[in-house]
PDB file of C-alpha atoms in Angstrom:
ATOM      1  CA  MET A   1      10.364  17.804  37.766  1.00  0.00           C
ATOM      2  CA  THR A   2       8.397  14.595  37.113  1.00  0.00           C
ATOM      3  CA  ASP A   3       9.315  11.937  34.560  1.00  0.00           C
ATOM      4  CA  ALA A   4       6.311  12.975  32.499  1.00  0.00           C
ATOM      5  CA  SER A   5       7.419  16.597  32.376  1.00  0.00           C
ATOM      6  CA  ILE A   6      10.967  15.590  31.497  1.00  0.00           C
ATOM      7  CA  ASN A   7       9.684  13.421  28.625  1.00  0.00           C
ATOM      8  CA  ALA A   8       7.429  16.233  27.452  1.00  0.00           C
ATOM      9  CA  SER A   9      10.238  18.775  27.526  1.00  0.00           C
ATOM     10  CA  THR A  10      12.651  16.542  25.612  1.00  0.00           C
ATOM     11  CA  ALA A  11      10.143  15.214  23.055  1.00  0.00           C
ATOM     12  CA  PRO A  12      10.724  16.434  19.504  1.00  0.00           C
ATOM     13  CA  ALA A  13       8.526  19.345  18.459  1.00  0.00           C
ATOM     14  CA  GLN A  14       7.207  17.451  15.462  1.00  0.00           C
ATOM     15  CA  ALA A  15       5.488  14.987  17.812  1.00  0.00           C
ATOM     16  CA  ASP A  16       3.023  17.777  18.693  1.00  0.00           C
ATOM     17  CA  GLU A  17       2.823  19.325  15.235  1.00  0.00           C
ATOM     18  CA  ALA A  18       1.535  16.817  12.751  1.00  0.00           C
ATOM     19  CA  GLY A  19       1.606  18.058   9.186  1.00  0.00           C
ATOM     20  CA  PHE A  20      -0.494  17.184   6.167  1.00  0.00           C
ATOM     21  CA  GLY A  21       1.988  14.484   5.229  1.00  0.00           C
ATOM     22  CA  ASP A  22       1.488  12.738   8.563  1.00  0.00           C
ATOM     23  CA  TYR A  23      -2.276  12.595   8.144  1.00  0.00           C
ATOM     24  CA  PHE A  24      -1.884  11.498   4.536  1.00  0.00           C
ATOM     25  CA  ALA A  25       0.431   8.696   5.695  1.00  0.00           C
ATOM     26  CA  LEU A  26      -2.452   7.413   7.839  1.00  0.00           C
ATOM     27  CA  LEU A  27      -4.274   6.599   4.624  1.00  0.00           C
ATOM     28  CA  LYS A  28      -1.546   4.125   3.577  1.00  0.00           C
ATOM     29  CA  PRO A  29      -0.840   5.771   0.197  1.00  0.00           C
ATOM     30  CA  ARG A  30       1.074   2.764  -1.169  1.00  0.00           C
ATOM     31  CA  VAL A  31      -1.870   0.470  -0.509  1.00  0.00           C
ATOM     32  CA  MET A  32      -4.213   3.171  -1.790  1.00  0.00           C
ATOM     33  CA  SER A  33      -2.327   3.282  -5.079  1.00  0.00           C
ATOM     34  CA  LEU A  34      -3.053  -0.415  -5.604  1.00  0.00           C
ATOM     35  CA  VAL A  35      -6.707   0.157  -4.700  1.00  0.00           C
ATOM     36  CA  VAL A  36      -6.943   3.026  -7.189  1.00  0.00           C
ATOM     37  CA  PHE A  37      -5.289   1.113 -10.012  1.00  0.00           C
ATOM     38  CA  THR A  38      -7.287  -2.112  -9.676  1.00  0.00           C
ATOM     39  CA  ALA A  39     -10.536  -0.177  -9.221  1.00  0.00           C
ATOM     40  CA  LEU A  40      -9.735   1.856 -12.342  1.00  0.00           C
ATOM     41  CA  VAL A  41      -9.135  -1.342 -14.317  1.00  0.00           C
ATOM     42  CA  GLY A  42     -12.441  -2.740 -13.073  1.00  0.00           C
ATOM     43  CA  LEU A  43     -14.202   0.458 -14.113  1.00  0.00           C
ATOM     44  CA  LEU A  44     -12.662   0.640 -17.596  1.00  0.00           C
ATOM     45  CA  ALA A  45     -12.894  -3.089 -18.299  1.00  0.00           C
ATOM     46  CA  ALA A  46     -16.672  -2.970 -17.765  1.00  0.00           C
ATOM     47  CA  PRO A  47     -18.638  -3.285 -21.035  1.00  0.00           C
ATOM     48  CA  VAL A  48     -20.288   0.128 -20.705  1.00  0.00           C
ATOM     49  CA  SER A  49     -19.321   3.711 -21.383  1.00  0.00           C
ATOM     50  CA  VAL A  50     -18.752   5.828 -18.263  1.00  0.00           C
ATOM     51  CA  HIS A  51     -18.722   9.629 -18.345  1.00  0.00           C
ATOM     52  CA  PRO A  52     -15.200  10.850 -17.478  1.00  0.00           C
ATOM     53  CA  ILE A  53     -16.432  12.977 -14.572  1.00  0.00           C
ATOM     54  CA  VAL A  54     -18.458  10.088 -13.151  1.00  0.00           C
ATOM     55  CA  GLY A  55     -15.481   7.788 -13.579  1.00  0.00           C
ATOM     56  CA  PHE A  56     -13.139  10.256 -11.880  1.00  0.00           C
ATOM     57  CA  CYS A  57     -15.523  10.650  -8.948  1.00  0.00           C
ATOM     58  CA  ALA A  58     -15.907   6.883  -8.632  1.00  0.00           C
ATOM     59  CA  ILE A  59     -12.147   6.306  -8.420  1.00  0.00           C
ATOM     60  CA  LEU A  60     -11.685   9.269  -6.088  1.00  0.00           C
ATOM     61  CA  PHE A  61     -14.255   8.032  -3.572  1.00  0.00           C
ATOM     62  CA  ILE A  62     -13.040   4.431  -3.796  1.00  0.00           C
ATOM     63  CA  ALA A  63      -9.550   5.763  -3.042  1.00  0.00           C
ATOM     64  CA  ILE A  64     -10.859   7.762  -0.083  1.00  0.00           C
ATOM     65  CA  GLY A  65     -12.629   4.663   1.198  1.00  0.00           C
ATOM     66  CA  GLY A  66      -9.387   2.694   0.918  1.00  0.00           C
ATOM     67  CA  GLY A  67      -7.566   5.455   2.785  1.00  0.00           C
ATOM     68  CA  ALA A  68     -10.227   5.467   5.485  1.00  0.00           C
ATOM     69  CA  SER A  69      -9.683   1.733   5.971  1.00  0.00           C
ATOM     70  CA  GLY A  70      -5.946   2.371   6.342  1.00  0.00           C
ATOM     71  CA  ALA A  71      -6.492   5.034   8.998  1.00  0.00           C
ATOM     72  CA  LEU A  72      -8.798   2.766  10.994  1.00  0.00           C
ATOM     73  CA  ASN A  73      -6.322  -0.079  10.628  1.00  0.00           C
ATOM     74  CA  MET A  74      -3.521   2.104  12.026  1.00  0.00           C
ATOM     75  CA  TRP A  75      -5.752   3.238  14.876  1.00  0.00           C
ATOM     76  CA  TRP A  76      -6.520  -0.327  15.942  1.00  0.00           C
ATOM     77  CA  ASP A  77      -3.012  -1.676  15.349  1.00  0.00           C
ATOM     78  CA  ALA A  78      -1.173   1.179  17.073  1.00  0.00           C
ATOM     79  CA  ASP A  79      -0.014  -1.145  19.870  1.00  0.00           C
ATOM     80  CA  ILE A  80       1.662  -3.692  17.606  1.00  0.00           C
ATOM     81  CA  ASP A  81       2.897  -1.022  15.195  1.00  0.00           C
ATOM     82  CA  ARG A  82       5.014   0.344  18.060  1.00  0.00           C
ATOM     83  CA  VAL A  83       6.715  -3.049  18.356  1.00  0.00           C
ATOM     84  CA  MET A  84       7.351  -3.927  14.713  1.00  0.00           C
ATOM     85  CA  LYS A  85      10.410  -2.426  12.987  1.00  0.00           C
ATOM     86  CA  ARG A  86       8.503  -2.179   9.704  1.00  0.00           C
ATOM     87  CA  THR A  87       5.728  -0.034  11.208  1.00  0.00           C
ATOM     88  CA  LYS A  88       7.196   1.837  14.175  1.00  0.00           C
ATOM     89  CA  ARG A  89       7.712   4.990  12.092  1.00  0.00           C
ATOM     90  CA  ARG A  90       4.043   5.258  11.196  1.00  0.00           C
ATOM     91  CA  PRO A  91       2.273   8.466  12.348  1.00  0.00           C
ATOM     92  CA  ILE A  92       0.709   7.043  15.527  1.00  0.00           C
ATOM     93  CA  PRO A  93       3.624   5.014  16.997  1.00  0.00           C
ATOM     94  CA  SER A  94       6.024   7.843  16.134  1.00  0.00           C
ATOM     95  CA  GLY A  95       3.868  10.204  18.203  1.00  0.00           C
ATOM     96  CA  LYS A  96       2.950  12.539  15.362  1.00  0.00           C
ATOM     97  CA  VAL A  97      -0.773  11.740  15.282  1.00  0.00           C
ATOM     98  CA  ASP A  98      -3.043  10.914  18.202  1.00  0.00           C
ATOM     99  CA  GLU A  99      -5.011   7.652  18.098  1.00  0.00           C
ATOM    100  CA  GLY A 100      -8.265   9.538  18.552  1.00  0.00           C
ATOM    101  CA  GLU A 101      -7.484  11.731  15.563  1.00  0.00           C
ATOM    102  CA  ALA A 102      -6.832   8.675  13.412  1.00  0.00           C
ATOM    103  CA  LEU A 103     -10.134   7.137  14.497  1.00  0.00           C
ATOM    104  CA  ALA A 104     -12.056  10.326  13.782  1.00  0.00           C
ATOM    105  CA  LEU A 105     -10.409  10.741  10.378  1.00  0.00           C
ATOM    106  CA  GLY A 106     -11.079   7.133   9.430  1.00  0.00           C
ATOM    107  CA  LEU A 107     -14.738   7.258  10.414  1.00  0.00           C
ATOM    108  CA  ALA A 108     -15.324  10.609   8.698  1.00  0.00           C
ATOM    109  CA  LEU A 109     -13.695   9.524   5.446  1.00  0.00           C
ATOM    110  CA  SER A 110     -15.548   6.200   5.525  1.00  0.00           C
ATOM    111  CA  GLY A 111     -18.906   7.902   5.708  1.00  0.00           C
ATOM    112  CA  LEU A 112     -17.942  10.490   3.105  1.00  0.00           C
ATOM    113  CA  SER A 113     -16.637   7.951   0.596  1.00  0.00           C
ATOM    114  CA  VAL A 114     -19.624   5.624   0.849  1.00  0.00           C
ATOM    115  CA  ILE A 115     -22.245   8.373   0.549  1.00  0.00           C
ATOM    116  CA  MET A 116     -20.489  10.198  -2.263  1.00  0.00           C
ATOM    117  CA  LEU A 117     -19.799   7.030  -4.270  1.00  0.00           C
ATOM    118  CA  GLY A 118     -23.464   6.099  -3.963  1.00  0.00           C
ATOM    119  CA  LEU A 119     -24.540   9.555  -5.145  1.00  0.00           C
ATOM    120  CA  ALA A 120     -21.987   9.729  -7.958  1.00  0.00           C
ATOM    121  CA  THR A 121     -22.594   6.234  -9.367  1.00  0.00           C
ATOM    122  CA  ASN A 122     -25.150   3.919  -7.757  1.00  0.00           C
ATOM    123  CA  TRP A 123     -26.020   2.725  -4.274  1.00  0.00           C
ATOM    124  CA  PHE A 124     -24.993  -0.831  -5.038  1.00  0.00           C
ATOM    125  CA  ALA A 125     -21.419   0.416  -5.474  1.00  0.00           C
ATOM    126  CA  GLY A 126     -21.715   2.546  -2.322  1.00  0.00           C
ATOM    127  CA  ALA A 127     -22.936  -0.431  -0.307  1.00  0.00           C
ATOM    128  CA  PHE A 128     -20.138  -2.596  -1.698  1.00  0.00           C
ATOM    129  CA  LEU A 129     -17.566  -0.014  -0.632  1.00  0.00           C
ATOM    130  CA  ALA A 130     -19.115   0.110   2.853  1.00  0.00           C
ATOM    131  CA  PHE A 131     -18.898  -3.682   3.096  1.00  0.00           C
ATOM    132  CA  THR A 132     -15.265  -3.610   1.961  1.00  0.00           C
ATOM    133  CA  ILE A 133     -14.322  -1.073   4.646  1.00  0.00           C
ATOM    134  CA  PHE A 134     -16.167  -3.144   7.261  1.00  0.00           C
ATOM    135  CA  PHE A 135     -14.465  -6.338   6.095  1.00  0.00           C
ATOM    136  CA  TYR A 136     -10.971  -4.854   6.228  1.00  0.00           C
ATOM    137  CA  VAL A 137     -11.373  -3.063   9.554  1.00  0.00           C
ATOM    138  CA  VAL A 138     -13.592  -5.422  11.539  1.00  0.00           C
ATOM    139  CA  ILE A 139     -13.208  -8.873   9.988  1.00  0.00           C
ATOM    140  CA  TYR A 140      -9.499  -8.670   9.125  1.00  0.00           C
ATOM    141  CA  THR A 141      -7.904  -6.042  11.391  1.00  0.00           C
ATOM    142  CA  MET A 142      -9.897  -6.548  14.582  1.00  0.00           C
ATOM    143  CA  TRP A 143     -10.556 -10.284  14.326  1.00  0.00           C
ATOM    144  CA  LEU A 144      -8.546 -12.413  11.897  1.00  0.00           C
ATOM    145  CA  LYS A 145      -5.172 -10.689  12.053  1.00  0.00           C
ATOM    146  CA  ARG A 146      -4.519 -11.570  15.697  1.00  0.00           C
ATOM    147  CA  THR A 147      -6.363 -14.874  15.952  1.00  0.00           C
ATOM    148  CA  THR A 148      -5.478 -17.158  13.040  1.00  0.00           C
ATOM    149  CA  PRO A 149      -2.592 -17.901  10.656  1.00  0.00           C
ATOM    150  CA  GLN A 150      -5.218 -17.763   7.911  1.00  0.00           C
ATOM    151  CA  ASN A 151      -5.440 -14.000   8.503  1.00  0.00           C
ATOM    152  CA  ILE A 152      -3.856 -13.123   5.161  1.00  0.00           C
ATOM    153  CA  VAL A 153      -5.785 -15.791   3.226  1.00  0.00           C
ATOM    154  CA  ILE A 154      -9.266 -14.744   4.363  1.00  0.00           C
ATOM    155  CA  GLY A 155      -8.446 -11.109   5.012  1.00  0.00           C
ATOM    156  CA  GLY A 156      -6.995 -10.805   1.530  1.00  0.00           C
ATOM    157  CA  ALA A 157     -10.554 -10.519   0.236  1.00  0.00           C
ATOM    158  CA  ALA A 158     -10.655  -6.900   1.418  1.00  0.00           C
ATOM    159  CA  GLY A 159      -7.827  -5.922  -0.921  1.00  0.00           C
ATOM    160  CA  ALA A 160      -9.406  -7.878  -3.769  1.00  0.00           C
ATOM    161  CA  PHE A 161     -12.757  -6.028  -3.775  1.00  0.00           C
ATOM    162  CA  PRO A 162     -11.720  -2.709  -5.484  1.00  0.00           C
ATOM    163  CA  PRO A 163     -11.935  -3.978  -9.104  1.00  0.00           C
ATOM    164  CA  VAL A 164     -15.377  -5.376  -8.315  1.00  0.00           C
ATOM    165  CA  ILE A 165     -16.441  -2.018  -6.878  1.00  0.00           C
ATOM    166  CA  GLY A 166     -15.117  -0.278  -9.989  1.00  0.00           C
ATOM    167  CA  TRP A 167     -17.080  -2.644 -12.223  1.00  0.00           C
ATOM    168  CA  VAL A 168     -20.257  -2.208 -10.183  1.00  0.00           C
ATOM    169  CA  ALA A 169     -19.830   1.574 -10.196  1.00  0.00           C
ATOM    170  CA  ALA A 170     -19.834   1.426 -13.987  1.00  0.00           C
ATOM    171  CA  THR A 171     -22.552  -1.168 -14.563  1.00  0.00           C
ATOM    172  CA  GLY A 172     -24.607  -1.403 -11.377  1.00  0.00           C
ATOM    173  CA  SER A 173     -24.538  -5.174 -11.763  1.00  0.00           C
ATOM    174  CA  MET A 174     -22.380  -8.297 -11.386  1.00  0.00           C
ATOM    175  CA  THR A 175     -20.957 -10.728 -13.935  1.00  0.00           C
ATOM    176  CA  LEU A 176     -18.150 -13.304 -13.912  1.00  0.00           C
ATOM    177  CA  GLU A 177     -15.406 -10.940 -15.096  1.00  0.00           C
ATOM    178  CA  PRO A 178     -15.064  -8.712 -12.003  1.00  0.00           C
ATOM    179  CA  TRP A 179     -14.904 -11.815  -9.832  1.00  0.00           C
ATOM    180  CA  LEU A 180     -12.026 -13.124 -11.928  1.00  0.00           C
ATOM    181  CA  MET A 181     -10.177  -9.902 -11.116  1.00  0.00           C
ATOM    182  CA  PHE A 182     -11.150 -10.390  -7.464  1.00  0.00           C
ATOM    183  CA  ALA A 183      -9.848 -13.969  -7.526  1.00  0.00           C
ATOM    184  CA  LEU A 184      -6.583 -12.862  -9.134  1.00  0.00           C
ATOM    185  CA  THR A 185      -5.850 -10.444  -6.290  1.00  0.00           C
ATOM    186  CA  PHE A 186      -7.211 -12.810  -3.640  1.00  0.00           C
ATOM    187  CA  MET A 187      -4.950 -15.698  -4.682  1.00  0.00           C
ATOM    188  CA  TRP A 188      -1.960 -13.386  -5.137  1.00  0.00           C
ATOM    189  CA  THR A 189      -2.144 -11.996  -1.596  1.00  0.00           C
ATOM    190  CA  PRO A 190      -0.959 -15.052   0.420  1.00  0.00           C
ATOM    191  CA  PRO A 191       2.286 -15.760  -1.478  1.00  0.00           C
ATOM    192  CA  HIS A 192       2.981 -12.015  -1.616  1.00  0.00           C
ATOM    193  CA  PHE A 193       2.666 -11.518   2.145  1.00  0.00           C
ATOM    194  CA  TRP A 194       4.150 -14.856   3.147  1.00  0.00           C
ATOM    195  CA  ALA A 195       7.294 -14.030   1.169  1.00  0.00           C
ATOM    196  CA  LEU A 196       7.528 -10.815   3.195  1.00  0.00           C
ATOM    197  CA  ALA A 197       6.907 -12.743   6.407  1.00  0.00           C
ATOM    198  CA  LEU A 198       9.801 -15.090   5.657  1.00  0.00           C
ATOM    199  CA  PHE A 199      12.362 -12.312   6.004  1.00  0.00           C
ATOM    200  CA  MET A 200      10.367 -10.238   8.523  1.00  0.00           C
ATOM    201  CA  ARG A 201       9.382 -13.043  10.876  1.00  0.00           C
ATOM    202  CA  SER A 202      10.956 -11.433  13.945  1.00  0.00           C
ATOM    203  CA  ASP A 203       8.531  -8.516  13.588  1.00  0.00           C
ATOM    204  CA  TYR A 204       5.517 -10.792  13.796  1.00  0.00           C
ATOM    205  CA  ASP A 205       7.102 -12.794  16.612  1.00  0.00           C
ATOM    206  CA  ASP A 206       7.688  -9.641  18.658  1.00  0.00           C
ATOM    207  CA  ALA A 207       4.170  -8.339  18.025  1.00  0.00           C
ATOM    208  CA  GLY A 208       2.478 -11.665  18.721  1.00  0.00           C
ATOM    209  CA  VAL A 209       0.765 -11.733  15.322  1.00  0.00           C
ATOM    210  CA  PRO A 210       0.011 -15.372  14.349  1.00  0.00           C
ATOM    211  CA  MET A 211       1.437 -15.175  10.847  1.00  0.00           C
ATOM    212  CA  LEU A 212       1.993 -18.594   9.245  1.00  0.00           C
ATOM    213  CA  THR A 213       5.756 -18.222   9.732  1.00  0.00           C
ATOM    214  CA  VAL A 214       5.173 -17.875  13.477  1.00  0.00           C
ATOM    215  CA  THR A 215       2.575 -20.598  14.008  1.00  0.00           C
ATOM    216  CA  HIS A 216       3.804 -23.239  11.546  1.00  0.00           C
ATOM    217  CA  GLY A 217       7.375 -22.200  10.820  1.00  0.00           C
ATOM    218  CA  ARG A 218       9.209 -21.125   7.697  1.00  0.00           C
ATOM    219  CA  ARG A 219       9.335 -24.607   6.154  1.00  0.00           C
ATOM    220  CA  ALA A 220       5.546 -24.908   6.082  1.00  0.00           C
ATOM    221  CA  THR A 221       5.274 -21.334   4.812  1.00  0.00           C
ATOM    222  CA  ARG A 222       7.564 -22.134   1.892  1.00  0.00           C
ATOM    223  CA  THR A 223       5.355 -25.065   0.937  1.00  0.00           C
ATOM    224  CA  HIS A 224       2.227 -22.932   1.188  1.00  0.00           C
ATOM    225  CA  ILE A 225       3.783 -20.298  -1.078  1.00  0.00           C
ATOM    226  CA  LEU A 226       4.409 -22.931  -3.749  1.00  0.00           C
ATOM    227  CA  ILE A 227       0.899 -24.372  -3.518  1.00  0.00           C
ATOM    228  CA  TYR A 228      -0.807 -20.998  -3.748  1.00  0.00           C
ATOM    229  CA  THR A 229       1.469 -19.915  -6.589  1.00  0.00           C
ATOM    230  CA  VAL A 230       0.520 -22.989  -8.628  1.00  0.00           C
ATOM    231  CA  LEU A 231      -3.180 -22.295  -8.055  1.00  0.00           C
ATOM    232  CA  LEU A 232      -2.653 -18.617  -8.857  1.00  0.00           C
ATOM    233  CA  ALA A 233      -0.882 -19.463 -12.120  1.00  0.00           C
ATOM    234  CA  LEU A 234      -3.751 -21.688 -13.252  1.00  0.00           C
ATOM    235  CA  LEU A 235      -6.259 -18.957 -12.453  1.00  0.00           C
ATOM    236  CA  ALA A 236      -4.220 -16.158 -14.042  1.00  0.00           C
ATOM    237  CA  ILE A 237      -3.605 -18.038 -17.284  1.00  0.00           C
ATOM    238  CA  GLY A 238      -7.212 -19.258 -17.429  1.00  0.00           C
ATOM    239  CA  THR A 239      -8.411 -15.663 -17.119  1.00  0.00           C
ATOM    240  CA  GLY A 240      -6.713 -15.005 -20.441  1.00  0.00           C
ATOM    241  CA  PHE A 241      -9.524 -16.886 -22.172  1.00  0.00           C
ATOM    242  CA  SER A 242     -12.314 -14.938 -20.453  1.00  0.00           C
ATOM    243  CA  GLY A 243     -14.118 -11.758 -21.446  1.00  0.00           C
ATOM    244  CA  ILE A 244     -11.388  -9.588 -19.905  1.00  0.00           C
ATOM    245  CA  GLY A 245      -8.537 -11.574 -21.429  1.00  0.00           C
ATOM    246  CA  GLY A 246      -6.973 -11.681 -24.846  1.00  0.00           C
ATOM    247  CA  PRO A 247      -3.662 -12.399 -26.599  1.00  0.00           C
ATOM    248  CA  ILE A 248      -1.815  -9.520 -24.939  1.00  0.00           C
ATOM    249  CA  TYR A 249      -2.975 -10.512 -21.469  1.00  0.00           C
ATOM    250  CA  LEU A 250      -2.236 -14.186 -22.134  1.00  0.00           C
ATOM    251  CA  ALA A 251       1.320 -13.439 -23.249  1.00  0.00           C
ATOM    252  CA  VAL A 252       1.935 -11.356 -20.122  1.00  0.00           C
ATOM    253  CA  ALA A 253       0.370 -14.027 -17.898  1.00  0.00           C
ATOM    254  CA  LEU A 254       2.454 -16.847 -19.385  1.00  0.00           C
ATOM    255  CA  ILE A 255       5.732 -14.983 -18.878  1.00  0.00           C
ATOM    256  CA  LEU A 256       4.991 -13.656 -15.403  1.00  0.00           C
ATOM    257  CA  ASN A 257       3.596 -16.909 -14.074  1.00  0.00           C
ATOM    258  CA  ALA A 258       6.601 -18.839 -15.382  1.00  0.00           C
ATOM    259  CA  LEU A 259       8.834 -16.438 -13.424  1.00  0.00           C
ATOM    260  CA  PHE A 260       6.569 -16.573 -10.367  1.00  0.00           C
ATOM    261  CA  LEU A 261       6.449 -20.367 -10.373  1.00  0.00           C
ATOM    262  CA  ARG A 262      10.206 -20.508 -10.718  1.00  0.00           C
ATOM    263  CA  GLY A 263      10.610 -18.194  -7.725  1.00  0.00           C
ATOM    264  CA  ALA A 264       8.138 -20.158  -5.604  1.00  0.00           C
ATOM    265  CA  TRP A 265       9.930 -23.415  -6.470  1.00  0.00           C
ATOM    266  CA  GLN A 266      13.285 -21.926  -5.489  1.00  0.00           C
ATOM    267  CA  ILE A 267      11.829 -20.722  -2.192  1.00  0.00           C
ATOM    268  CA  SER A 268      10.365 -24.152  -1.458  1.00  0.00           C
ATOM    269  CA  ARG A 269      13.746 -25.820  -1.952  1.00  0.00           C
ATOM    270  CA  ARG A 270      15.746 -23.481   0.267  1.00  0.00           C
ATOM    271  CA  THR A 271      16.845 -24.292   3.788  1.00  0.00           C
ATOM    272  CA  GLU A 272      17.083 -21.815   6.617  1.00  0.00           C
ATOM    273  CA  ALA A 273      20.866 -21.972   6.321  1.00  0.00           C
ATOM    274  CA  ASP A 274      20.599 -20.971   2.649  1.00  0.00           C
ATOM    275  CA  SER A 275      18.373 -18.015   3.473  1.00  0.00           C
ATOM    276  CA  GLU A 276      20.460 -16.815   6.383  1.00  0.00           C
ATOM    277  CA  ALA A 277      23.624 -17.053   4.305  1.00  0.00           C
ATOM    278  CA  ASP A 278      22.413 -14.601   1.636  1.00  0.00           C
ATOM    279  CA  ASN A 279      20.013 -12.575   3.838  1.00  0.00           C
ATOM    280  CA  PHE A 280      16.913 -14.056   2.182  1.00  0.00           C
ATOM    281  CA  LYS A 281      17.953 -12.877  -1.289  1.00  0.00           C
ATOM    282  CA  VAL A 282      15.579 -15.215  -3.151  1.00  0.00           C
ATOM    283  CA  GLU A 283      12.654 -14.437  -0.862  1.00  0.00           C
ATOM    284  CA  ARG A 284      13.212 -10.696  -1.237  1.00  0.00           C
ATOM    285  CA  SER A 285      13.407 -11.017  -5.012  1.00  0.00           C
ATOM    286  CA  PHE A 286      10.181 -13.012  -5.070  1.00  0.00           C
ATOM    287  CA  PHE A 287       8.464 -10.338  -2.980  1.00  0.00           C
ATOM    288  CA  LYS A 288       9.596  -7.594  -5.381  1.00  0.00           C
ATOM    289  CA  LEU A 289       8.442  -9.683  -8.335  1.00  0.00           C
ATOM    290  CA  SER A 290       5.044 -10.118  -6.688  1.00  0.00           C
ATOM    291  CA  LEU A 291       4.515  -6.346  -6.826  1.00  0.00           C
ATOM    292  CA  LEU A 292       5.256  -6.285 -10.549  1.00  0.00           C
ATOM    293  CA  TYR A 293       3.171  -9.430 -11.045  1.00  0.00           C
ATOM    294  CA  LEU A 294      -0.143  -7.912 -10.002  1.00  0.00           C
ATOM    295  CA  PHE A 295       0.507  -4.572 -11.690  1.00  0.00           C
ATOM    296  CA  MET A 296       1.357  -6.215 -15.006  1.00  0.00           C
ATOM    297  CA  HIS A 297      -1.670  -8.527 -14.967  1.00  0.00           C
ATOM    298  CA  PHE A 298      -4.089  -5.691 -14.313  1.00  0.00           C
ATOM    299  CA  GLY A 299      -2.182  -3.498 -16.764  1.00  0.00           C
ATOM    300  CA  ALA A 300      -2.702  -6.155 -19.432  1.00  0.00           C
ATOM    301  CA  ILE A 301      -6.428  -6.325 -18.648  1.00  0.00           C
ATOM    302  CA  LEU A 302      -6.552  -2.547 -19.006  1.00  0.00           C
ATOM    303  CA  VAL A 303      -4.772  -2.623 -22.386  1.00  0.00           C
ATOM    304  CA  GLU A 304      -7.180  -5.275 -23.662  1.00  0.00           C
ATOM    305  CA  ALA A 305     -10.138  -3.142 -22.540  1.00  0.00           C
ATOM    306  CA  LEU A 306      -8.774   0.036 -24.151  1.00  0.00           C
ATOM    307  CA  LEU A 307      -8.149  -1.743 -27.462  1.00  0.00           C
ATOM    308  CA  LYS A 308     -11.584  -3.353 -27.705  1.00  0.00           C
ATOM    309  CA  PRO A 309     -13.362  -0.298 -29.150  1.00  0.00           C
ATOM    310  CA  TYR A 310     -10.922  -0.490 -32.071  1.00  0.00           C
ATOM    311  CA  GLY A 311     -11.498  -4.189 -32.616  1.00  0.00           C
ATOM    312  CA  LEU A 312      -8.019  -5.061 -31.380  1.00  0.00           C
ATOM    313  CA  GLY A 313      -8.558  -6.209 -27.797  1.00  0.00           C
ATOM    314  CA  GLY A 314      -9.847  -9.535 -26.564  1.00  0.00           C
ATOM    315  CA  TRP A 315     -10.356 -12.560 -28.805  1.00  0.00           C
ATOM    316  CA  SER A 316     -12.813 -10.896 -31.203  1.00  0.00           C
TER     317      SER A 316
END
């Protein structure tokens, strides 16, 4: 009996029998949830009335487009996903889904989402979704991720486009407000991911991904987190005085950014000995806070938008 036949005979049955959950996992549901929420906020914050069915279809197809990007990302990154502890249980490295199946699913859902969003809303929104998928898969996944420590900074634009797409789906046009939501997510992405990289550096080292922690070290990464957090705080608080802001948003932004700045300052002052001693407790806490940070900011924008028809939202 050959080695191949031995491996085949001892492989778990589930490796050959992928279920719905395995294919759904290809779509990166956690990332998709963020895409759905920020796109929904962009849609509802737009100064126009959208029919509920049209709005539902818009969010559905934006979500499918985000899932398609995730599947294509997993297809391309299958080699490094097998190496990294954080990703080795994903459908492809675990042997549950074939790489070719992931590619086919990603391409099919990409085409479906773009065409259907264009038909359901407008072709400007459909084209924007197509560009977002291209940016995430080609510009970030295939190019930036493995070539530059600025991968998260530039590539973060892909995750920041959904609220803009939602706004465009509703209005068919651009104004300053959706780009403020874009900028909020764009500036949030580096400190969010760099905090993760601080306590997951070995993963990126093993996979050969040039994350900032690998190319410049943890000390430089800590400084970068502080700088970006300061810039993010200025942007987030300033947004409170824009067309999508208001007293509720501003109160949320002031509290959250005070906490975020405090966390970034603590991270910047820590030594490697400090982090090793408590298993990166501060860095892990900052990462968890970063998840709440973005959700609460967009949640506040949503509340302001929902209250406006009653004369309660915004500064009016």
